[in-house]
PDB file of C-alpha atoms in Angstrom:
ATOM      1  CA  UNK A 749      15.893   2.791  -4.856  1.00 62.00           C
ATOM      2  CA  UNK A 750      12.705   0.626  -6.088  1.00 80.00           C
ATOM      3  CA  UNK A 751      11.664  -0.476  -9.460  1.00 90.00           C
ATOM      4  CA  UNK A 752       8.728   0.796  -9.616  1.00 93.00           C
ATOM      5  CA  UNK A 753       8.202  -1.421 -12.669  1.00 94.00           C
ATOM      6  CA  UNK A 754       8.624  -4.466 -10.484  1.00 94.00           C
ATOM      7  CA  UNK A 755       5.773  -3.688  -8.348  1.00 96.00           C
ATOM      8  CA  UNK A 756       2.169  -3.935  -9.020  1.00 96.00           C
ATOM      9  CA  UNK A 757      -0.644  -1.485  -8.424  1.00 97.00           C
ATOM     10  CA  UNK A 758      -4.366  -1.216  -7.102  1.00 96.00           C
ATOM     11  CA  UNK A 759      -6.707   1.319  -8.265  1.00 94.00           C
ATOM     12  CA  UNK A 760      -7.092   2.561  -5.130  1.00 94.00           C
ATOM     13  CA  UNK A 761      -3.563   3.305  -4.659  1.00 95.00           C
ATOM     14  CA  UNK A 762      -1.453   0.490  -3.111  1.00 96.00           C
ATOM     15  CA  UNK A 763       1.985  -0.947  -4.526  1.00 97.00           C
ATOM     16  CA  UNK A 764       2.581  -4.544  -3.590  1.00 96.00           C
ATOM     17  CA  UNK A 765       5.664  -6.312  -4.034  1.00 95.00           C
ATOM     18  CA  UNK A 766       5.668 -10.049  -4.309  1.00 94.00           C
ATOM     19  CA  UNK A 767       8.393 -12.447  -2.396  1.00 93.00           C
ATOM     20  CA  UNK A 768       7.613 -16.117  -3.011  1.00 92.00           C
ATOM     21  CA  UNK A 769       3.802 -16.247  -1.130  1.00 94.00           C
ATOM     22  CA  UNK A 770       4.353 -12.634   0.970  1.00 96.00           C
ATOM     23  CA  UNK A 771       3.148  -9.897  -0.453  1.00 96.00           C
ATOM     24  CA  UNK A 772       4.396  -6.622   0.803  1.00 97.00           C
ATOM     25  CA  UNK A 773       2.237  -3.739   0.638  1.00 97.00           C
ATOM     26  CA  UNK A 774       2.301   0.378   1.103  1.00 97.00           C
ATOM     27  CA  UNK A 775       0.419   3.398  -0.507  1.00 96.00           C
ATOM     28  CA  UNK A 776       2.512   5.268  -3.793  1.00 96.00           C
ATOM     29  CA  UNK A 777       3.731   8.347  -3.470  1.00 94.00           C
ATOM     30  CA  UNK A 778       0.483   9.769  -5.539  1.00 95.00           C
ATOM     31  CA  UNK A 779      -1.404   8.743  -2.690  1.00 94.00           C
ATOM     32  CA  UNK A 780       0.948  10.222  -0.335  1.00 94.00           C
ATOM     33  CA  UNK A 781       1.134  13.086  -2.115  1.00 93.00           C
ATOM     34  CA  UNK A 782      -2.836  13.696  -2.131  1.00 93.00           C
ATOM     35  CA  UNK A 783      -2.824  12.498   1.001  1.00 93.00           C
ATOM     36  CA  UNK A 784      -0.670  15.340   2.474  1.00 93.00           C
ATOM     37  CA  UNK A 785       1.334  15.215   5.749  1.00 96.00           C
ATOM     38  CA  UNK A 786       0.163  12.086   7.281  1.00 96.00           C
ATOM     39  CA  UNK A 787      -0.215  12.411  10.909  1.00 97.00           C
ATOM     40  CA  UNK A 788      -1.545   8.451  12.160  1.00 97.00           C
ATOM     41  CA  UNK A 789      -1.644   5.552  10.529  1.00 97.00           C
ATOM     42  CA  UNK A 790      -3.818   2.584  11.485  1.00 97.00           C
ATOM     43  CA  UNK A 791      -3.504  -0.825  10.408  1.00 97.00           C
ATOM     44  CA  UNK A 792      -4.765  -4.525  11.078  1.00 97.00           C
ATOM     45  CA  UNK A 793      -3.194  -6.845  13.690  1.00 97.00           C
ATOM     46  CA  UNK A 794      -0.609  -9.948  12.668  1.00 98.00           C
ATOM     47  CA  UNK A 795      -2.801 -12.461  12.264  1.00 98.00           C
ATOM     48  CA  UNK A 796      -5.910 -11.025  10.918  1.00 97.00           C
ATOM     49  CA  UNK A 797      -7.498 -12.425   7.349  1.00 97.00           C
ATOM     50  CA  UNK A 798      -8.155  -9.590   4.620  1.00 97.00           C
ATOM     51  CA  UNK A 799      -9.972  -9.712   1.722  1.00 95.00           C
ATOM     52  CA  UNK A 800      -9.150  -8.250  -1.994  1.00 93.00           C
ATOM     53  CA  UNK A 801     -11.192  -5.042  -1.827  1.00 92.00           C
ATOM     54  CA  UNK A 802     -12.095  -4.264   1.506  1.00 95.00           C
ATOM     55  CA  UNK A 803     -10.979  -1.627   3.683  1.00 96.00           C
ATOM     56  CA  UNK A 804      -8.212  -2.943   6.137  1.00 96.00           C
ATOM     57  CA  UNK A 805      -6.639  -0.268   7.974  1.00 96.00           C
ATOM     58  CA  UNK A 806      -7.056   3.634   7.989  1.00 96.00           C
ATOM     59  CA  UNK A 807      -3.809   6.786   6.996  1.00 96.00           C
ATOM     60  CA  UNK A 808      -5.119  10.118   8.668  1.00 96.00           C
ATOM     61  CA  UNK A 809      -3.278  13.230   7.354  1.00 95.00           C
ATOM     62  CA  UNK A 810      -4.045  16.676   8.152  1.00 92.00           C
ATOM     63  CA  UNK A 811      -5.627  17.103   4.799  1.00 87.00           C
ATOM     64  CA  UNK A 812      -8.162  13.896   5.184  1.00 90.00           C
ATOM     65  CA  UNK A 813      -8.683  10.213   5.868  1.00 91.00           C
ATOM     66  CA  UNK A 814      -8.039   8.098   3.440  1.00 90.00           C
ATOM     67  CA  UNK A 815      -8.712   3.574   3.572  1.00 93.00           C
ATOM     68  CA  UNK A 816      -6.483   1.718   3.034  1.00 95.00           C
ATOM     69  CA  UNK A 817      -7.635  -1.245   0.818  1.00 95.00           C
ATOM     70  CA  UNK A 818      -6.329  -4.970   0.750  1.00 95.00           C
ATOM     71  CA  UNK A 819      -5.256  -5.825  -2.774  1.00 95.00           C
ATOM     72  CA  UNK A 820      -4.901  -9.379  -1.963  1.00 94.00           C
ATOM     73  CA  UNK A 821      -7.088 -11.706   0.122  1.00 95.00           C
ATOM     74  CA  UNK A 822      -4.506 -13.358   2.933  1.00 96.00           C
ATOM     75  CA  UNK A 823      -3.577 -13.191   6.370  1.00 97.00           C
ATOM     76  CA  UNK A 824      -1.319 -10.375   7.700  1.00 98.00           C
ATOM     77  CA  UNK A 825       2.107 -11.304   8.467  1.00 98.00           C
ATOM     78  CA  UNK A 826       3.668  -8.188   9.263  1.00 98.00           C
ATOM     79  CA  UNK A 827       2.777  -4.652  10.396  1.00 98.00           C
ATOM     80  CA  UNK A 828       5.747  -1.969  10.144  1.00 97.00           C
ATOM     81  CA  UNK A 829       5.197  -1.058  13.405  1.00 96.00           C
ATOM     82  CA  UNK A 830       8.118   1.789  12.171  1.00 96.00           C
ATOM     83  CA  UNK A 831       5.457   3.743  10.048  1.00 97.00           C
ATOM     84  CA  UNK A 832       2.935   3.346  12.990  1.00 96.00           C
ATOM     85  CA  UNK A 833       5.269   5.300  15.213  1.00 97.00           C
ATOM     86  CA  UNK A 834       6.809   7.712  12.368  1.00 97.00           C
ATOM     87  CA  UNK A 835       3.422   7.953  10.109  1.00 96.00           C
ATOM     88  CA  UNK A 836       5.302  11.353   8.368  1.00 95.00           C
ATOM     89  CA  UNK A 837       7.779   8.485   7.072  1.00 95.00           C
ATOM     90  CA  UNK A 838       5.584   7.551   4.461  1.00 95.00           C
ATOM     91  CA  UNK A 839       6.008  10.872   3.130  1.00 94.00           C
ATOM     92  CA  UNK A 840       9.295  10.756   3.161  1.00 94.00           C
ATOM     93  CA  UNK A 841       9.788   7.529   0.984  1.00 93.00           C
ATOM     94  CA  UNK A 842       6.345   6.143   0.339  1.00 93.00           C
ATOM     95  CA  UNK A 843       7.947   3.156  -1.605  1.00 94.00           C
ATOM     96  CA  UNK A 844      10.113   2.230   1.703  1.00 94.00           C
ATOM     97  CA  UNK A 845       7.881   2.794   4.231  1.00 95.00           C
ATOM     98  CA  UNK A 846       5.558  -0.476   3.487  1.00 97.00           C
ATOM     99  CA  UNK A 847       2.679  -0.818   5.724  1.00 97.00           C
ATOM    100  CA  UNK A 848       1.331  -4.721   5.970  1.00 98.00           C
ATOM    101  CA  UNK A 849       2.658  -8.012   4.546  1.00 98.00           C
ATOM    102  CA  UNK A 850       0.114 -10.155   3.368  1.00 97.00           C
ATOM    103  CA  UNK A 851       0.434 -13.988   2.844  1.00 97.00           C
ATOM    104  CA  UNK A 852      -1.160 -14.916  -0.275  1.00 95.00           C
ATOM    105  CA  UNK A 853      -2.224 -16.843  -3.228  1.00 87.00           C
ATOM    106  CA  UNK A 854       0.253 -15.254  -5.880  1.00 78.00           C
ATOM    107  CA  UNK A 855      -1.393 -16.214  -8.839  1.00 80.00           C
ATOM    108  CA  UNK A 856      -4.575 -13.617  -7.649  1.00 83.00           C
ATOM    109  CA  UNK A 857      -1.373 -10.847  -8.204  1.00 85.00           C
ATOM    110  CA  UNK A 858      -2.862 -10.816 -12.483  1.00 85.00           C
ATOM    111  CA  UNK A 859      -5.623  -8.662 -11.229  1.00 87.00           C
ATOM    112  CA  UNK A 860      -3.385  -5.760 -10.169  1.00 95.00           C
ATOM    113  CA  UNK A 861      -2.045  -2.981 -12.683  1.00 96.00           C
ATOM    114  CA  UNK A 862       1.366  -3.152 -14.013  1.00 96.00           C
ATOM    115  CA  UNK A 863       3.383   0.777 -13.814  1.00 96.00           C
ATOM    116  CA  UNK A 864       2.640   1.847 -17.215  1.00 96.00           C
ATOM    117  CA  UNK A 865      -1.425   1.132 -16.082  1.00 96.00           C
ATOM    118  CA  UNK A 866      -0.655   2.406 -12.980  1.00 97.00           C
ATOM    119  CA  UNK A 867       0.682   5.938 -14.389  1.00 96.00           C
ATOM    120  CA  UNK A 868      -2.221   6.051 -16.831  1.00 96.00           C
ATOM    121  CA  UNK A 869      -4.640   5.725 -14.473  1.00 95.00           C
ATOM    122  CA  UNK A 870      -2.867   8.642 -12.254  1.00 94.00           C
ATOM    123  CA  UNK A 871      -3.210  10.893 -15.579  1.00 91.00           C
ATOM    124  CA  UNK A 872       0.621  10.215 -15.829  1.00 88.00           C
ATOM    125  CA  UNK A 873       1.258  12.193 -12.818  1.00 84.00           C
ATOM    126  CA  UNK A 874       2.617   8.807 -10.947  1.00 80.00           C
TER     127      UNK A 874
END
């Protein structure tokens, strides 16, 4: 199981985990949870530069469509092509079922919440 404490949060939903300059990224299980069941999940290409902020990819569920944001500025990496072809996964296990990995500055990682922020923000239902 994750630590959630060991991840860091956006306020528009995203957990990122940090390994040296990667950052892996995925939407909590709030998010999920709001979200309902999601049904497609669309997200940027290997290679492609994101920026802290902006909208990078797209998570359809049969409630709405939600963004999904960049919390980092980088290049993409990786794409779990595995939630892509399962996007009900990520309601499964929203902590496992990352979406992007992002190469990128890790210093810009201060900006993000820490879990206690994270879960006050949420109203504590995080």
């Amino acid at each position: 199981m994750t630590d959630l404490t060991e991840l860091k949060y956006t306020d528009e939903h995203e957990w990122v985990a940090l390994d040296g300059d990667v950052a892996t990224v995925g939407i909590t299980d709030y998010a999920a949870d709001k979200l309902g069941d999601v049904v497609f999940v669309d997200l940027p290409a290997v290679g492609t530069s994101v920026t802290a902020g902006e909208v990078c990819g797209e998570i359809e569920s049969t409630k709405s469509v939600g963004e999904l944001y960049a919390p980092l500025t980088g290049e993409i990496v990786a794409v779990n092509d595995a939630v892509v072809d399962d996007p009900a996964s990520v309601n499964g296990d929203a902590f496992a079922a990352w979406l992007v990995k992002v190469r990128v500055d890790a210093a810009d990682l201060d900006g993000l919440l820490d879990r206690a922020a994270y879960v006050a923000l949420t109203g504590g239902e995080a």
